[in-house]
PDB file of N, CA and C in Angstrom:
ATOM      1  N   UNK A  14     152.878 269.870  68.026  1.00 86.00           N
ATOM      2  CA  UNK A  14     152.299 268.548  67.901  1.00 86.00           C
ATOM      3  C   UNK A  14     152.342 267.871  69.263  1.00 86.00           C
ATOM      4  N   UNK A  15     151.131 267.297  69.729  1.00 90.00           N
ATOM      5  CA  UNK A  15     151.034 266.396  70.600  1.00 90.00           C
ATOM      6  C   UNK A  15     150.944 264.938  70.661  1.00 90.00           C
ATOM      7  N   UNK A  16     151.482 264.136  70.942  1.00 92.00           N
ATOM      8  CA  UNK A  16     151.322 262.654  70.599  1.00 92.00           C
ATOM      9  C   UNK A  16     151.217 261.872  71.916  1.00 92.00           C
ATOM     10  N   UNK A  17     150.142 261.132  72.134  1.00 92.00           N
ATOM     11  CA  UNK A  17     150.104 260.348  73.227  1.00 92.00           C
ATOM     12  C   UNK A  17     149.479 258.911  72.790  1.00 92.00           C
ATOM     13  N   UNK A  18     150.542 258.815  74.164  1.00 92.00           N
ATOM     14  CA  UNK A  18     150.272 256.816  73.861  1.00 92.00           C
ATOM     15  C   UNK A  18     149.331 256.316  75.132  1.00 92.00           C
ATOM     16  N   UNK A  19     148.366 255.671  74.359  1.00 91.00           N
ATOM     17  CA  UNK A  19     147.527 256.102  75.649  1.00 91.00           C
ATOM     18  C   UNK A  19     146.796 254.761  75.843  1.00 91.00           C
ATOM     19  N   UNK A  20     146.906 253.702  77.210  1.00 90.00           N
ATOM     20  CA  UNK A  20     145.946 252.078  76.900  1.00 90.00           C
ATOM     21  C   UNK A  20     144.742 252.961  76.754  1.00 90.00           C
ATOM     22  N   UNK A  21     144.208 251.594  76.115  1.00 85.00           N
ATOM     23  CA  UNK A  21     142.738 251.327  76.039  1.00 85.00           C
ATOM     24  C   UNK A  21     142.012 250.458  76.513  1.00 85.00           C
ATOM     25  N   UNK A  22     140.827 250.547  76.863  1.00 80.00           N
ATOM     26  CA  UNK A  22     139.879 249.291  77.200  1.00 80.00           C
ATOM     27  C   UNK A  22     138.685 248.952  76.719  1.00 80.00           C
ATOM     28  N   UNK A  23     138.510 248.172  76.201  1.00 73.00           N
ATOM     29  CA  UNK A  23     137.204 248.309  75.013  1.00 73.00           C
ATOM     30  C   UNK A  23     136.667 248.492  73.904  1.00 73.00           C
ATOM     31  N   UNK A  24     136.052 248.999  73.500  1.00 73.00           N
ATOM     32  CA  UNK A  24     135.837 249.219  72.577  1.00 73.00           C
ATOM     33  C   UNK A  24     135.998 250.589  72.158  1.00 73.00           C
ATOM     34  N   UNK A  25     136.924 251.310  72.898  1.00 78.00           N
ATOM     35  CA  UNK A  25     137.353 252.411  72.161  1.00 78.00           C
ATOM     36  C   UNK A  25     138.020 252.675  71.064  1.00 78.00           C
ATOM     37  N   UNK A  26     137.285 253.234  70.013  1.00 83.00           N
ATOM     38  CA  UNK A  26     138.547 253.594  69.051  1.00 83.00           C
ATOM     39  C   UNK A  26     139.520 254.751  68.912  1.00 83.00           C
ATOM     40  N   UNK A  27     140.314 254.831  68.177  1.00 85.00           N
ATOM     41  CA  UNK A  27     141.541 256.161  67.973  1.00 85.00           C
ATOM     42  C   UNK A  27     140.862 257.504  67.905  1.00 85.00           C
ATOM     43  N   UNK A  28     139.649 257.480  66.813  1.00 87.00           N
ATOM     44  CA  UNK A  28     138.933 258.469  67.031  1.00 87.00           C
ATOM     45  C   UNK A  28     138.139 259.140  67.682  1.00 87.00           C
ATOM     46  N   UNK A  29     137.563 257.931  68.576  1.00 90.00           N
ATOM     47  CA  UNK A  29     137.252 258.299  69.976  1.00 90.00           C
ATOM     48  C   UNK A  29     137.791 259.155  70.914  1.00 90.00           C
ATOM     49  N   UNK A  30     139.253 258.717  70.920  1.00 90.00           N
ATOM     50  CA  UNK A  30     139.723 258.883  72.083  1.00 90.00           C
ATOM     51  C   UNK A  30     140.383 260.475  71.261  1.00 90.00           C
ATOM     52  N   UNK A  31     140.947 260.363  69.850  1.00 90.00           N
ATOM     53  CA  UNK A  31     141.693 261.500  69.658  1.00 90.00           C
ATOM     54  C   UNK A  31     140.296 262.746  69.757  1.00 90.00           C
ATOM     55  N   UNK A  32     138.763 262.478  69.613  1.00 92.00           N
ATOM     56  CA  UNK A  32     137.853 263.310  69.667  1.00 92.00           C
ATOM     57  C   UNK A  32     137.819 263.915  71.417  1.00 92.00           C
ATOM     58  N   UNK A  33     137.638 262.995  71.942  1.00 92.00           N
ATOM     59  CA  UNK A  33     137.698 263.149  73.654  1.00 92.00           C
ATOM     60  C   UNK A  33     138.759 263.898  73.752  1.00 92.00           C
ATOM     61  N   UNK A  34     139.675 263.831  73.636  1.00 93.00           N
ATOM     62  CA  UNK A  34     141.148 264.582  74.342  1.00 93.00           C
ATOM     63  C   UNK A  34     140.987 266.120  73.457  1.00 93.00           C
ATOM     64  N   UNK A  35     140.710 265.812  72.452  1.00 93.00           N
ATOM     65  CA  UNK A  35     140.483 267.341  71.388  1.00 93.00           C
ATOM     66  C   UNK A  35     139.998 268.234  71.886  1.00 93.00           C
ATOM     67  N   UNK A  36     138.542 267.949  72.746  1.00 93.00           N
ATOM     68  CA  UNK A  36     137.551 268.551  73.246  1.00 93.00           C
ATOM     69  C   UNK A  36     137.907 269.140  74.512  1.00 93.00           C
ATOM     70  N   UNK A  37     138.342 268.194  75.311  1.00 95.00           N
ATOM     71  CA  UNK A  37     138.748 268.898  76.667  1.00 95.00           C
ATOM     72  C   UNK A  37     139.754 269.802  76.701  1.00 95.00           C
ATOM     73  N   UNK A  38     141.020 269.318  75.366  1.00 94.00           N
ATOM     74  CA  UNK A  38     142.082 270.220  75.560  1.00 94.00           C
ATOM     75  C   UNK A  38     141.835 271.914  74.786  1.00 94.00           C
ATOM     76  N   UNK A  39     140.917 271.901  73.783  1.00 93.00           N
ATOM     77  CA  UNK A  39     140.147 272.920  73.367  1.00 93.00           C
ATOM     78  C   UNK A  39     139.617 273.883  75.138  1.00 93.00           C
ATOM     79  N   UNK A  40     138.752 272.968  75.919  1.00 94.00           N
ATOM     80  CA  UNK A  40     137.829 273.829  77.122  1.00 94.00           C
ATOM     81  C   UNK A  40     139.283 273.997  77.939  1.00 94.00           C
ATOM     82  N   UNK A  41     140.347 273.339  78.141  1.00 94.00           N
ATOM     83  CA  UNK A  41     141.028 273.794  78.994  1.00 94.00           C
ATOM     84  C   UNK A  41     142.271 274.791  78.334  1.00 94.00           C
ATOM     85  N   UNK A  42     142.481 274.951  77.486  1.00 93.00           N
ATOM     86  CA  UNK A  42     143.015 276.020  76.683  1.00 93.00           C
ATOM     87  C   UNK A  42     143.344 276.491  75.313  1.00 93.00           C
ATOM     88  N   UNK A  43     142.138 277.763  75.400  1.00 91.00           N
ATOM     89  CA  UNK A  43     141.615 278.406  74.503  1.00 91.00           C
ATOM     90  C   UNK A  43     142.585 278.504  72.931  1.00 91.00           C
ATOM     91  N   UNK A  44     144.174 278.469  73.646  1.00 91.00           N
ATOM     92  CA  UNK A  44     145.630 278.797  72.165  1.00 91.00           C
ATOM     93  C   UNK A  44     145.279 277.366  71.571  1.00 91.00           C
ATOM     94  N   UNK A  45     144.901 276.485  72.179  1.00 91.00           N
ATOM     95  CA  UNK A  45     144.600 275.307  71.728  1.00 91.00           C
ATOM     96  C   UNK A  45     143.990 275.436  70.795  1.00 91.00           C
ATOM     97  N   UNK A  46     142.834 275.554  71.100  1.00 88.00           N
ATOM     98  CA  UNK A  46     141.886 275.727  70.690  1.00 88.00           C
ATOM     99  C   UNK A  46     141.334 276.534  69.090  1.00 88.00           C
ATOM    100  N   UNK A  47     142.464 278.010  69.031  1.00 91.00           N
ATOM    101  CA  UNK A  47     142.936 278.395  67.855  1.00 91.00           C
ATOM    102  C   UNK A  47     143.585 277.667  66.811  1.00 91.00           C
ATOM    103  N   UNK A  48     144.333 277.185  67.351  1.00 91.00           N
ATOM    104  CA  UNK A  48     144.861 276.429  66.123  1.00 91.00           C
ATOM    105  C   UNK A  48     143.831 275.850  65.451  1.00 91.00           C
ATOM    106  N   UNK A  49     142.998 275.352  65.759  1.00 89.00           N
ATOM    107  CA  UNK A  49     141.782 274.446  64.645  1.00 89.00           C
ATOM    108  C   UNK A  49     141.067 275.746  64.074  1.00 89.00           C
ATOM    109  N   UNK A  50     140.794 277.125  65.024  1.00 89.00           N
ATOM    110  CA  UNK A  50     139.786 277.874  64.179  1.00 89.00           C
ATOM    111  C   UNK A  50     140.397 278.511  63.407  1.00 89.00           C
ATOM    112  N   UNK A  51     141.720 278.786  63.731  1.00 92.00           N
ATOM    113  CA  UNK A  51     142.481 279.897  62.815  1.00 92.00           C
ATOM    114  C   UNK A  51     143.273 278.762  61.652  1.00 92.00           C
ATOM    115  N   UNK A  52     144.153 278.294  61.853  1.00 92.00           N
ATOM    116  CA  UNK A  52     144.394 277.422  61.153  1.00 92.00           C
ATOM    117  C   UNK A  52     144.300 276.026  60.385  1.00 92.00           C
ATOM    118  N   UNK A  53     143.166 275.626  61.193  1.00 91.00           N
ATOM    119  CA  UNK A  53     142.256 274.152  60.826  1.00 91.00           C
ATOM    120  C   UNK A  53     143.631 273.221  60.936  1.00 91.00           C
ATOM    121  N   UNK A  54     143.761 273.010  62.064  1.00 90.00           N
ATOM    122  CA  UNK A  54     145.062 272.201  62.340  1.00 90.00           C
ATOM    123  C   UNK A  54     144.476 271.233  63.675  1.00 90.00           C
ATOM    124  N   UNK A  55     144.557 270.419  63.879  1.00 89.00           N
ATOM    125  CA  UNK A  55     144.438 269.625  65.138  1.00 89.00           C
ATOM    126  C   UNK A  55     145.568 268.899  65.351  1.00 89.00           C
ATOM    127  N   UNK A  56     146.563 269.848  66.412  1.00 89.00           N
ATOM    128  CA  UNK A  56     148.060 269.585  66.154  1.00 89.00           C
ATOM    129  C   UNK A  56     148.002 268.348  67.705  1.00 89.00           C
ATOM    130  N   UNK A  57     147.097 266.890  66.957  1.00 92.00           N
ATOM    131  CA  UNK A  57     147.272 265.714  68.279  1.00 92.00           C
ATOM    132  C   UNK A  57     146.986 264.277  67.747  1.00 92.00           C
ATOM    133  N   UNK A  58     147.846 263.683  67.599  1.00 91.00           N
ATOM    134  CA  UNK A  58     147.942 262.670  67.459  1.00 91.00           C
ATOM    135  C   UNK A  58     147.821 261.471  68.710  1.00 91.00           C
ATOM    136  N   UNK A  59     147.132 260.224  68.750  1.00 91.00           N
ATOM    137  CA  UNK A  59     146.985 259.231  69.368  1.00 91.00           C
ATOM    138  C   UNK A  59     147.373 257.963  68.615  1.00 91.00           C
ATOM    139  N   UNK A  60     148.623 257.143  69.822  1.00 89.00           N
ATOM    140  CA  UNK A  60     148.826 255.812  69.401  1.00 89.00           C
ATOM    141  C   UNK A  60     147.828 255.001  70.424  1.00 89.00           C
ATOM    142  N   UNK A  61     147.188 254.152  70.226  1.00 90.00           N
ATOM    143  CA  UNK A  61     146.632 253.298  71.011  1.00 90.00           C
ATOM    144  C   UNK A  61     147.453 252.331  71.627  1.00 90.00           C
ATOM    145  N   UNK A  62     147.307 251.801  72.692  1.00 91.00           N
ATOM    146  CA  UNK A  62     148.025 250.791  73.459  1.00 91.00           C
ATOM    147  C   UNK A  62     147.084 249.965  74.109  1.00 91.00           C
ATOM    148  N   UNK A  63     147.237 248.795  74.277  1.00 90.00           N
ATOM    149  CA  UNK A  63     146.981 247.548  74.624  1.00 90.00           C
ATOM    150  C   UNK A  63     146.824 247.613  76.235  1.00 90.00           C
ATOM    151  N   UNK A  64     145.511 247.264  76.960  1.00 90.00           N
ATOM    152  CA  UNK A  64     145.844 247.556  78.940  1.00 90.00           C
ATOM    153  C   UNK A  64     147.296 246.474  79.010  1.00 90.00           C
ATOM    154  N   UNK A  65     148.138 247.123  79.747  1.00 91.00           N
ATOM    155  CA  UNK A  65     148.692 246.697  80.449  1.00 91.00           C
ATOM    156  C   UNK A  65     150.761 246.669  79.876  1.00 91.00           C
ATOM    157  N   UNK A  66     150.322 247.781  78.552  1.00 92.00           N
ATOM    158  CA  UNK A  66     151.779 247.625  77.633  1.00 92.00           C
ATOM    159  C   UNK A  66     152.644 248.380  78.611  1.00 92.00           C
ATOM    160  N   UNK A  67     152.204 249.738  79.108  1.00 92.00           N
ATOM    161  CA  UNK A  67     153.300 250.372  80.383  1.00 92.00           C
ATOM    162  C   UNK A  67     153.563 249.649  81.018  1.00 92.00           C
ATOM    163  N   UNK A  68     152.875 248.741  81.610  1.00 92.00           N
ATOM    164  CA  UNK A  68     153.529 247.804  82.848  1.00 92.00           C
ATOM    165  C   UNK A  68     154.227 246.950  82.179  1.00 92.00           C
ATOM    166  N   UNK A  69     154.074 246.076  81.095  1.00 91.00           N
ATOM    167  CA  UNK A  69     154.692 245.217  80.443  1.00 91.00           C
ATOM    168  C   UNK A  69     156.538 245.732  80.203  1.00 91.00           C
ATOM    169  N   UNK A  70     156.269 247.374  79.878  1.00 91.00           N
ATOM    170  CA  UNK A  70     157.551 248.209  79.358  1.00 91.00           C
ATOM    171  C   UNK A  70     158.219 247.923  80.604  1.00 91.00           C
ATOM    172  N   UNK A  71     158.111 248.501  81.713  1.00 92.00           N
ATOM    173  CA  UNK A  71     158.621 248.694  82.961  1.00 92.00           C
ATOM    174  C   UNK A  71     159.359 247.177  83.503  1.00 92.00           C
ATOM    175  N   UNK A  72     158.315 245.972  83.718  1.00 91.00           N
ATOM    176  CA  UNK A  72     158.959 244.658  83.903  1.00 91.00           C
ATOM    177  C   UNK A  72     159.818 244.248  83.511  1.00 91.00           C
ATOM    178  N   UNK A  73     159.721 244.672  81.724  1.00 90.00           N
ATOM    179  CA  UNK A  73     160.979 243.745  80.383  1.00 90.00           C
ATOM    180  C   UNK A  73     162.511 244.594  80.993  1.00 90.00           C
ATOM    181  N   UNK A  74     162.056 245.901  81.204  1.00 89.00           N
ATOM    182  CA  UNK A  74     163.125 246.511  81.475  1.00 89.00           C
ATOM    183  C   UNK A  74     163.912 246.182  83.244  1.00 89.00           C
ATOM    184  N   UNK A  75     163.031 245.788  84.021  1.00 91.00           N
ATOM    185  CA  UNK A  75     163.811 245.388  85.282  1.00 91.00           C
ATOM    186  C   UNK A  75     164.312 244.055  85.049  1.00 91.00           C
ATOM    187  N   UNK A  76     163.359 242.876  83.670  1.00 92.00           N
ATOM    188  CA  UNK A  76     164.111 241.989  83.951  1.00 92.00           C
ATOM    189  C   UNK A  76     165.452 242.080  83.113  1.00 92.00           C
ATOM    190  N   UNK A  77     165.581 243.300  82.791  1.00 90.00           N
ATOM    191  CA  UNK A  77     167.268 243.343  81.931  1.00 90.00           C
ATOM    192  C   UNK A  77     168.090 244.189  82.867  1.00 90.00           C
ATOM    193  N   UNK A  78     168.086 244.231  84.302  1.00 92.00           N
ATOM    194  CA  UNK A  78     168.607 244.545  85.028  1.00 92.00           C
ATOM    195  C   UNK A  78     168.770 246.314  85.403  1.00 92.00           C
ATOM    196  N   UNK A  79     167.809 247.164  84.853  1.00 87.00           N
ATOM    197  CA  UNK A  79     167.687 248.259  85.238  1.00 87.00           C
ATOM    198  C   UNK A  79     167.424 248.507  86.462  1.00 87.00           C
ATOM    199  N   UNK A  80     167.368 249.471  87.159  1.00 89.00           N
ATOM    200  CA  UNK A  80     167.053 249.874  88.484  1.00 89.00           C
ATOM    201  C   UNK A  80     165.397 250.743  88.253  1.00 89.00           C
ATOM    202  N   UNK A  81     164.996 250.406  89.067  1.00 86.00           N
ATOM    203  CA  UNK A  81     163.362 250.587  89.193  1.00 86.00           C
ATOM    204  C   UNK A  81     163.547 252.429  88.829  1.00 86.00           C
ATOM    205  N   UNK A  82     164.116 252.837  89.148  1.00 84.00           N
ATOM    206  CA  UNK A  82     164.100 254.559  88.714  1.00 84.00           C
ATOM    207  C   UNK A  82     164.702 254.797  86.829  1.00 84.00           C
ATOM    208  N   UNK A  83     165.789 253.539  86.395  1.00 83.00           N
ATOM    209  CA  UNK A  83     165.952 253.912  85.032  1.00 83.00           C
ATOM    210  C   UNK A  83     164.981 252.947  84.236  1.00 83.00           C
ATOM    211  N   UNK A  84     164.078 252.545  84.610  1.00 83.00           N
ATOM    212  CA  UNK A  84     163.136 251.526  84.487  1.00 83.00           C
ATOM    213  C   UNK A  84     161.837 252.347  83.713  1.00 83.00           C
ATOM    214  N   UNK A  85     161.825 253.309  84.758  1.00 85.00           N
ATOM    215  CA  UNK A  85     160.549 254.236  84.063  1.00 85.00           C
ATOM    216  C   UNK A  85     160.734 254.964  83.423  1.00 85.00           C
ATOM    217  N   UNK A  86     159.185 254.981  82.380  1.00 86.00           N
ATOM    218  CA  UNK A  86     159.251 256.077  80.979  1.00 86.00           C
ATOM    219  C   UNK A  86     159.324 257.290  81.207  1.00 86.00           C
ATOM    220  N   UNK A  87     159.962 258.368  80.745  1.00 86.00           N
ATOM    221  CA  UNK A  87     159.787 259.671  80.524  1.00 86.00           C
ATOM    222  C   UNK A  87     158.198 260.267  80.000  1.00 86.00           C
ATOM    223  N   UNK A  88     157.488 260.775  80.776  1.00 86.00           N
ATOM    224  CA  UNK A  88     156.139 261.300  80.589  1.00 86.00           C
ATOM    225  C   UNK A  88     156.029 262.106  79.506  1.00 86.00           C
ATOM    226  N   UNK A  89     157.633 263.270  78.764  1.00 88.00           N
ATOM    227  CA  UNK A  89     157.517 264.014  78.045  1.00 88.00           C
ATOM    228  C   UNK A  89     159.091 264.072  77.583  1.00 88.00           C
ATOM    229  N   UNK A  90     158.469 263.675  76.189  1.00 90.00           N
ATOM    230  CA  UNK A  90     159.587 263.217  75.278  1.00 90.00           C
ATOM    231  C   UNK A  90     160.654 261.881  75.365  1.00 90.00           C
ATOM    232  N   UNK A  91     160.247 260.914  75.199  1.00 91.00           N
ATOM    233  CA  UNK A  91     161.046 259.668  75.918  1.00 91.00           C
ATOM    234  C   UNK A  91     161.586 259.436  74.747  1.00 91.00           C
ATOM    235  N   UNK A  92     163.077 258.420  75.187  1.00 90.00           N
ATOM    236  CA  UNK A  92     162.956 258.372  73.529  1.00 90.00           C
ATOM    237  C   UNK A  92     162.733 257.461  72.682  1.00 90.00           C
ATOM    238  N   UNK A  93     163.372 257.379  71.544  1.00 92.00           N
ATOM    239  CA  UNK A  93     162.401 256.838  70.306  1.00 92.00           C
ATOM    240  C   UNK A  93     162.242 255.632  70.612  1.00 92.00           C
ATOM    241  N   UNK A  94     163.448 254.785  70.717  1.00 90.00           N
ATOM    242  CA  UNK A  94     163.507 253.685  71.384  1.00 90.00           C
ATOM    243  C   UNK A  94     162.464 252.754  72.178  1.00 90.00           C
ATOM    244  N   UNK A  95     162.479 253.902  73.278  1.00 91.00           N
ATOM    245  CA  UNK A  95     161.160 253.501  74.091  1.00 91.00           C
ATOM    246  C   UNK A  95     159.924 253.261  73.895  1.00 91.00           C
ATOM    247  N   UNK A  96     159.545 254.471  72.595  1.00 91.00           N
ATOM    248  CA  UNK A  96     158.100 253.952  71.722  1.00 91.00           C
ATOM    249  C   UNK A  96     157.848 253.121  70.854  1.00 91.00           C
ATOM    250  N   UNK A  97     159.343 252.518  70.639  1.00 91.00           N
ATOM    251  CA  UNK A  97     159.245 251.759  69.515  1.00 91.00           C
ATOM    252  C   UNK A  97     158.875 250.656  70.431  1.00 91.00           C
ATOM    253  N   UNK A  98     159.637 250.289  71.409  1.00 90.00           N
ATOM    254  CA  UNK A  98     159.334 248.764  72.581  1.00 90.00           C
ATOM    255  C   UNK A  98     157.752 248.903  72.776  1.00 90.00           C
ATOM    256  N   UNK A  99     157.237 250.218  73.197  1.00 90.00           N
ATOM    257  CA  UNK A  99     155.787 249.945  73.971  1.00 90.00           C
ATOM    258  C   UNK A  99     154.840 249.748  72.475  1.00 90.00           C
ATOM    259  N   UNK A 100     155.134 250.169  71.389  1.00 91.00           N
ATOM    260  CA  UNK A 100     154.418 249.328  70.282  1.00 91.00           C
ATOM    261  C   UNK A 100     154.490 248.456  69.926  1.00 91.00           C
ATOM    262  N   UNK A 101     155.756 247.906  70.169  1.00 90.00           N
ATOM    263  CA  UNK A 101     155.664 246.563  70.193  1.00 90.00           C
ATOM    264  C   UNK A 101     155.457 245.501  71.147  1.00 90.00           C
ATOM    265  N   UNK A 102     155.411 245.919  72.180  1.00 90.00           N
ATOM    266  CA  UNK A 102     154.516 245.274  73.087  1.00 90.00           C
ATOM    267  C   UNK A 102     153.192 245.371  73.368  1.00 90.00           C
ATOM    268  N   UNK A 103     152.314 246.304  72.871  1.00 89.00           N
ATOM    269  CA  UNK A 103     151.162 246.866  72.234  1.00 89.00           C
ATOM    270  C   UNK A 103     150.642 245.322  71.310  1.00 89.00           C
ATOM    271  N   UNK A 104     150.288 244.474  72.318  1.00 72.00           N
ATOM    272  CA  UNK A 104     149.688 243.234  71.328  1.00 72.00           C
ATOM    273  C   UNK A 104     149.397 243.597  69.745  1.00 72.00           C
ATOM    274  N   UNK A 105     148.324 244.164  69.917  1.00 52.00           N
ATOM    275  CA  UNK A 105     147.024 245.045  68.716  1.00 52.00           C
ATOM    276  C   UNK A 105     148.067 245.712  67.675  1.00 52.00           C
ATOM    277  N   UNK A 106     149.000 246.140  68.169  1.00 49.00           N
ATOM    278  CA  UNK A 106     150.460 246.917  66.964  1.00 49.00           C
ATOM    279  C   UNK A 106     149.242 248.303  66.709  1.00 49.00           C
ATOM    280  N   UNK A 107     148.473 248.738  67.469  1.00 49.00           N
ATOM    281  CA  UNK A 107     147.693 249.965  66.874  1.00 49.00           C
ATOM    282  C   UNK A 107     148.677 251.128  67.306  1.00 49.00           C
ATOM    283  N   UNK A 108     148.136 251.796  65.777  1.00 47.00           N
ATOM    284  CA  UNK A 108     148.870 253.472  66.494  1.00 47.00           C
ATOM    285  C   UNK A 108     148.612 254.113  64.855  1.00 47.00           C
TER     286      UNK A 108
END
């Protein structure tokens, strides 16, 4: 399973964006890509985020006295914690 939290701008919707990322990650690799033909699985999930909720995450956290290096998110696997803050700073609450 893949899950990404990903801003938005516009009028994009979830399915948009989970169709877009489907597609490319299908052309850029093919095991990917099996899983939907062999198993009819589309193992990817998308939370939507609000422009500007990463930066919002990063600030709340320096102004609680972190250091600019424990400040930033983990790109892969952060934890729960952390997704729970950027949805909720996620104006829209989408996901």
């Amino acid at each position: 399973m893949l899950h990404l939290y990903v801003e938005v701008n516009g009028g994009r919707d979830e399915a948009d964006v989970v169709s877009s990322v489907h597609k490319n990650l299908k052309a850029l690799d093919p095991a990917y890509g099996d899983l939907e033909s062999m198993l009819g699985i589309i193992p990817l999930r998308v939370s939507l985020l609000d422009p500007g909720t990463f930066q919002s995450y990063y600030q709340e956290r320096l102004r609680r006295g972190e250091s600019a290096e424990q400040s930033r998110l983990s790109h892969m696997s952060p934890p729960s914690e952390a997704l729970r803050d950027l949805l909720r700073m996620s104006k829209g609450g989408r996901n």
